[in-house]
XYZ file of C-alpha atoms in Angstrom:
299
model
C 0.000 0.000 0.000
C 1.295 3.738 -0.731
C 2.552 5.725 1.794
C 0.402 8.750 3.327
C -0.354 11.546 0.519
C 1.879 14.838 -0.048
C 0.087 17.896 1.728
C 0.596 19.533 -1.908
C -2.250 18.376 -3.837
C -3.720 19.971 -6.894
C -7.533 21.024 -6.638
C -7.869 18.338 -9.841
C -10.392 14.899 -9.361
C -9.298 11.615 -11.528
C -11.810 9.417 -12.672
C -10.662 5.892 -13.500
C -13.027 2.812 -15.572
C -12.219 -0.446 -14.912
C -13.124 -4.047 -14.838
C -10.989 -6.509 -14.206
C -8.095 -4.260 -13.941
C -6.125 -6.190 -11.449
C -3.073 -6.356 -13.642
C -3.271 -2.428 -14.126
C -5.104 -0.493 -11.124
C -2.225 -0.154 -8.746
C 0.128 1.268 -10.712
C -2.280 4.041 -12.122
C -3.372 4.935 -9.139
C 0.158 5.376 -7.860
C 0.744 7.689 -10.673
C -1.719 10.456 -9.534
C -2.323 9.514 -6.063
C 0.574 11.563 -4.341
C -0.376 14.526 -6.003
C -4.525 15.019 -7.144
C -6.677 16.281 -4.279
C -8.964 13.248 -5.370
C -9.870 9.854 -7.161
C -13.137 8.113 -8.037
C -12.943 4.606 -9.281
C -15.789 3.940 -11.628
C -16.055 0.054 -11.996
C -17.928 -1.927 -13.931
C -19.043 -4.766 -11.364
C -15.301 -6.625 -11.692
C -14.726 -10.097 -10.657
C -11.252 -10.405 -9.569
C -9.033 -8.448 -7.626
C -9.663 -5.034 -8.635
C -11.551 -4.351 -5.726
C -9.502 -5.505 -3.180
C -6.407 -3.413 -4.628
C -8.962 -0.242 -4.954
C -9.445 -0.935 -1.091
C -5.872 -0.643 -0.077
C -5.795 3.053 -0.896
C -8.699 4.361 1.865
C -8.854 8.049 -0.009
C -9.660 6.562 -3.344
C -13.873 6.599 -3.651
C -15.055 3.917 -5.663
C -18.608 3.217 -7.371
C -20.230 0.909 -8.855
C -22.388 0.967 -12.195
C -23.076 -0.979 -15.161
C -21.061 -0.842 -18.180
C -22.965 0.038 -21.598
C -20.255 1.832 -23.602
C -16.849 4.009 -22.790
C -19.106 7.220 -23.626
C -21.713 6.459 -21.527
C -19.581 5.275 -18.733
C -17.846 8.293 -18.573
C -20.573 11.145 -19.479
C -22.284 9.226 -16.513
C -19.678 9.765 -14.136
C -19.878 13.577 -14.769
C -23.269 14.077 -14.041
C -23.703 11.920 -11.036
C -20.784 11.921 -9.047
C -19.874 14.128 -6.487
C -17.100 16.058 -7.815
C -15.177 18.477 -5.570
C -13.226 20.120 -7.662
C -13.472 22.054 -10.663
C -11.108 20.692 -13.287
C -11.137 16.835 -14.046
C -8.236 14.561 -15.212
C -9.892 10.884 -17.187
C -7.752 7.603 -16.932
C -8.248 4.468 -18.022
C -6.402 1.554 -15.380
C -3.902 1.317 -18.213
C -2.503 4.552 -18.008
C 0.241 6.079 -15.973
C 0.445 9.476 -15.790
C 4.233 10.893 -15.714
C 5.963 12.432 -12.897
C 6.959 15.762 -15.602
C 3.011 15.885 -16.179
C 2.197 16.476 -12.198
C 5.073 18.714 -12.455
C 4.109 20.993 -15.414
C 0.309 21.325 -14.045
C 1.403 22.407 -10.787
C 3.810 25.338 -12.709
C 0.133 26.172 -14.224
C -1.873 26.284 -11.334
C 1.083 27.905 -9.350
C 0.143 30.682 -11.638
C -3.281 30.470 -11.835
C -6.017 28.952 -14.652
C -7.236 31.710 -16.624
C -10.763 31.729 -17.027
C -10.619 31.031 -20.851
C -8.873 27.846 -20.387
C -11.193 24.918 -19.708
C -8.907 21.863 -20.404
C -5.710 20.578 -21.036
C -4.237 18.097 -23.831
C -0.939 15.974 -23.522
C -0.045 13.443 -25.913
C 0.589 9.548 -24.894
C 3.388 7.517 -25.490
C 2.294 4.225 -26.636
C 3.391 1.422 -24.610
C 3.744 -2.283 -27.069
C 5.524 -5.350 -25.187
C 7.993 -2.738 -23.578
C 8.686 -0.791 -26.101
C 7.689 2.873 -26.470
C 6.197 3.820 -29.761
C 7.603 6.476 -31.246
C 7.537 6.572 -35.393
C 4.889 5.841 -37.865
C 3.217 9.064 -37.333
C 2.574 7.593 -33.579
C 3.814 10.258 -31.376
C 2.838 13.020 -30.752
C -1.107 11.968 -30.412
C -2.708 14.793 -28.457
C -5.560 13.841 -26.422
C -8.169 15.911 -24.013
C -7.325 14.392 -20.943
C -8.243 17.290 -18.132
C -11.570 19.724 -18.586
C -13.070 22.215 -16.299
C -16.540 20.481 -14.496
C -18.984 21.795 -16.379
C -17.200 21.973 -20.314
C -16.579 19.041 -21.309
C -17.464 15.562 -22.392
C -16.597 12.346 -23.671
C -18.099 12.317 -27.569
C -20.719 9.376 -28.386
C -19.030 6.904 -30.067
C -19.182 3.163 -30.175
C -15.307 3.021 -31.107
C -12.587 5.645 -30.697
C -13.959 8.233 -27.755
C -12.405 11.528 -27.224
C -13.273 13.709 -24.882
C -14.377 17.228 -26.286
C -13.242 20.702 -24.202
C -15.838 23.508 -24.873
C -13.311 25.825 -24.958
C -9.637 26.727 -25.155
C -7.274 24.336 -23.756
C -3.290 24.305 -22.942
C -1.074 21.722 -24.731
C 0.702 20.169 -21.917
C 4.897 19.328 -23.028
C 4.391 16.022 -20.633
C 2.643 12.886 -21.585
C 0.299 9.994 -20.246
C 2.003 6.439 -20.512
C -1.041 4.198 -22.405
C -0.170 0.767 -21.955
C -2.367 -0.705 -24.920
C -2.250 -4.474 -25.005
C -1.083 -6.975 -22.234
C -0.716 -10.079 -25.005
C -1.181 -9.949 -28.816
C -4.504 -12.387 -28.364
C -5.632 -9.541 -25.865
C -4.689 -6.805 -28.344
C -6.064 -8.777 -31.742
C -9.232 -9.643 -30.010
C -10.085 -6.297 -28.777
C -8.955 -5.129 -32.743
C -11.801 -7.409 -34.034
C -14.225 -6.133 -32.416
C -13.329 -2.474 -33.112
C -13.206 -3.166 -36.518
C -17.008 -4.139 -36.602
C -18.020 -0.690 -34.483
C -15.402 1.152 -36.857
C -16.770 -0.469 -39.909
C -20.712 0.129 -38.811
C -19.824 3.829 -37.945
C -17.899 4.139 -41.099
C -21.101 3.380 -43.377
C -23.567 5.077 -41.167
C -22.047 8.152 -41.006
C -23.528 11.098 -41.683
C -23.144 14.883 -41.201
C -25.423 15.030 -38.881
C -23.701 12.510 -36.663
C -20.952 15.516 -36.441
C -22.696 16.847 -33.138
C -21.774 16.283 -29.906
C -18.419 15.038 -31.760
C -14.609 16.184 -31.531
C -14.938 18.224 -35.224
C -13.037 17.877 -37.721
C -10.874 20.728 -38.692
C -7.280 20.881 -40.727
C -6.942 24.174 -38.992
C -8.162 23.439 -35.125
C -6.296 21.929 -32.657
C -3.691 18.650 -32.728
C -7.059 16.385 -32.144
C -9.422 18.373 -34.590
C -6.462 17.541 -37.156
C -6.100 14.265 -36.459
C -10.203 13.824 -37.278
C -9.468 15.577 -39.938
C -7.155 13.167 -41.418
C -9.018 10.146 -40.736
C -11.690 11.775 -42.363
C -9.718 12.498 -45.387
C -8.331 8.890 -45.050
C -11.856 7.465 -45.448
C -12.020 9.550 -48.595
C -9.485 7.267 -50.614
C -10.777 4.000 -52.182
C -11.699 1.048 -50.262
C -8.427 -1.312 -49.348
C -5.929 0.854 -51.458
C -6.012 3.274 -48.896
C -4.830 0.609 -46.600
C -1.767 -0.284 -48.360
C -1.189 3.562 -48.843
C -1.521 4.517 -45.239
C 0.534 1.419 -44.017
C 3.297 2.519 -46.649
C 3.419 6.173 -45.092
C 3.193 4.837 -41.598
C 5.471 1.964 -42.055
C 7.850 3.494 -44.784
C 7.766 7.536 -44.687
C 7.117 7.811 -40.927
C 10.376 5.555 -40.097
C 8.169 2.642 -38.339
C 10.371 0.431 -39.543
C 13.394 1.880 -37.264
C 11.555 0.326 -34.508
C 12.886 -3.300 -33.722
C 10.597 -5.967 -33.970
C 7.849 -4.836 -31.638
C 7.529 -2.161 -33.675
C 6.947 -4.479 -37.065
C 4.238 -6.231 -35.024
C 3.009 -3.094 -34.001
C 2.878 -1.461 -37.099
C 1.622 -4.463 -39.172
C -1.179 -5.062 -36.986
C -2.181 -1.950 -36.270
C -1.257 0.185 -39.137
C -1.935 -2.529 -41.633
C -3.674 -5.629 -40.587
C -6.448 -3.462 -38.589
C -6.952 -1.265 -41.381
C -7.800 -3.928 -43.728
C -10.188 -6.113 -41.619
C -12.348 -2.435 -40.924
C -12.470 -2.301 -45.095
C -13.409 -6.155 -45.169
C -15.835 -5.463 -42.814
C -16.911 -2.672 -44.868
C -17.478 -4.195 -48.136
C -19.099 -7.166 -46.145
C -21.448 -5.304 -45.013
C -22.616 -3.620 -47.933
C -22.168 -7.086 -50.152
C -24.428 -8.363 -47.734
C -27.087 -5.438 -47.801
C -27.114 -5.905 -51.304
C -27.785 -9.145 -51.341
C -30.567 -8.714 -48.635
C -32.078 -5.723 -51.462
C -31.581 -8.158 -54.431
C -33.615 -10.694 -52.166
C -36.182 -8.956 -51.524
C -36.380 -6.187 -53.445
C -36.161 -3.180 -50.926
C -33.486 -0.965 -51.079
C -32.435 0.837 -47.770
């Protein structure tokens, strides 16, 4: 169990997901615990030792409630917990927040918030097997990972959730660790079943599903840019622009300086990924036409 909290704590409340985190729960807490005024725990009813771990730290508050989706989850937490503080930082039990980020948020709030400013982004460093992700256009990602109460919220999504600041943010220098995958059957498994939600999303979409959304914009902010350029990706024809993107990732964007996690990283995420969200694309629509030549509606 951690030692007693520092008397210097920053007027900031973490809220961490998990279920059956056991493998991940200490060591995120540890990385906020010594210096965030306080922690919820939202779980999702776990089963093994996540509890127990949760219990060894008696300032953490931890609730219970049932798991639909990620945006759900977490746009619940912000409207029914009891949330003392006016700016909140979102974890998931697989990230670790760095030592430099605790460091450069107390320089800002040493200073004082402005009023304007009603979030903060950092980028994450990719964790595979050990090995820190670095090429292949992986780093820097910028994420929205602290909003004021009150401003922000995590976009509904079934795959891919950002959170959305209404308002100007800082771009914090420091990072959050994201530990993505504890095995490749973990990490290929969890990949499948994005690649359906991508793939559904990808042939519903609409402009209308823009609201309520991160936007995206080639001259906002690092994570309105990056929807931007998925959006653009989605632009290019069907499978080519997987073999294009994995070329640039792999090729252009040096991913193949990065030892052999890095080719398994790459190759299943950058490449492998990519192409089972297109299969899944074009079997979906082979099979809607199929249902339409059946019967003789088309949707």
């Amino acid at each position: 169990m951690s030692s007693e909290k520092s008397v210097s704590k920053l007027p900031i409340t973490a809220i961490i997901l998990t279920y059956n985190e056991e493998k991940n729960i200490r060591d995120c807490i540890e990385s906020v615990y010594h210096w965030l005024d306080e922690i919820y725990v939202v779980d999702s009813f776990s089963t093994d030792r996540t509890l127990e771990i949760i219990s060894e730290y008696p300032d953490v508050k931890m609730v219970q409630h049932d798991f639909e989706n990620y945006s759900t989850q977490r746009n619940w937490a912000f409207q029914n917990l009891d949330i003392a503080n006016d700016f909140i930082f979102n974890l998931d039990a697989d990230h670790r927040a760095m030592p430099e980020l605790a460091d450069e948020l107390r320089n800002h709030f040493s200073i004082g918030i402005p009023q304007n400013i009603n979030g903060f982004m950092a980028s994450r460093r990719t964790m595979f097997l050990g090995r820190w992700i670095k090429k292949g256009g992986h780093y820097p990602v910028y994420h929205a990972i602290i909003f004021r109460k009150g401003h922000g919220e995590c976009e509904q999504k079934n795959y891919d959730q950002h959170f959305i600041i209404h308002g100007e943010s800082i771009v914090l220098k420091s990072n959050v660790i994201d530990i993505i995958t504890e095995s490749l059957s973990t990490f290929t498994e969890r990949h499948n079943k994005w690649a359906t939600l991508e793939a559904s999303e990808a042939i519903a979409y609409s402009k209308e599903m823009e609201a309520g959304r991160v936007k995206a914009d080639k001259e906002g902010n690092p994570m309105e840019y990056r929807r931007y350029q998925r959006m653009k990706y989605y632009s290019y024809p069907i499978f080519l622009r997987v073999f294009l993107y994995f070329g640039y990732r792999f090729v252009l964007k040096g991913g193949f300086l990065e030892g052999k996690q890095g080719l398994v990283f790459h190759f299943l995420q950058g490449f492998w990924f990519r192409f089972l969200v297109d299969a899944k694309i074009w079997e979906m629509k082979y099979n809607q036409e199929l249902n339409e030549s059946k019967t003789g509606v088309k949707r």
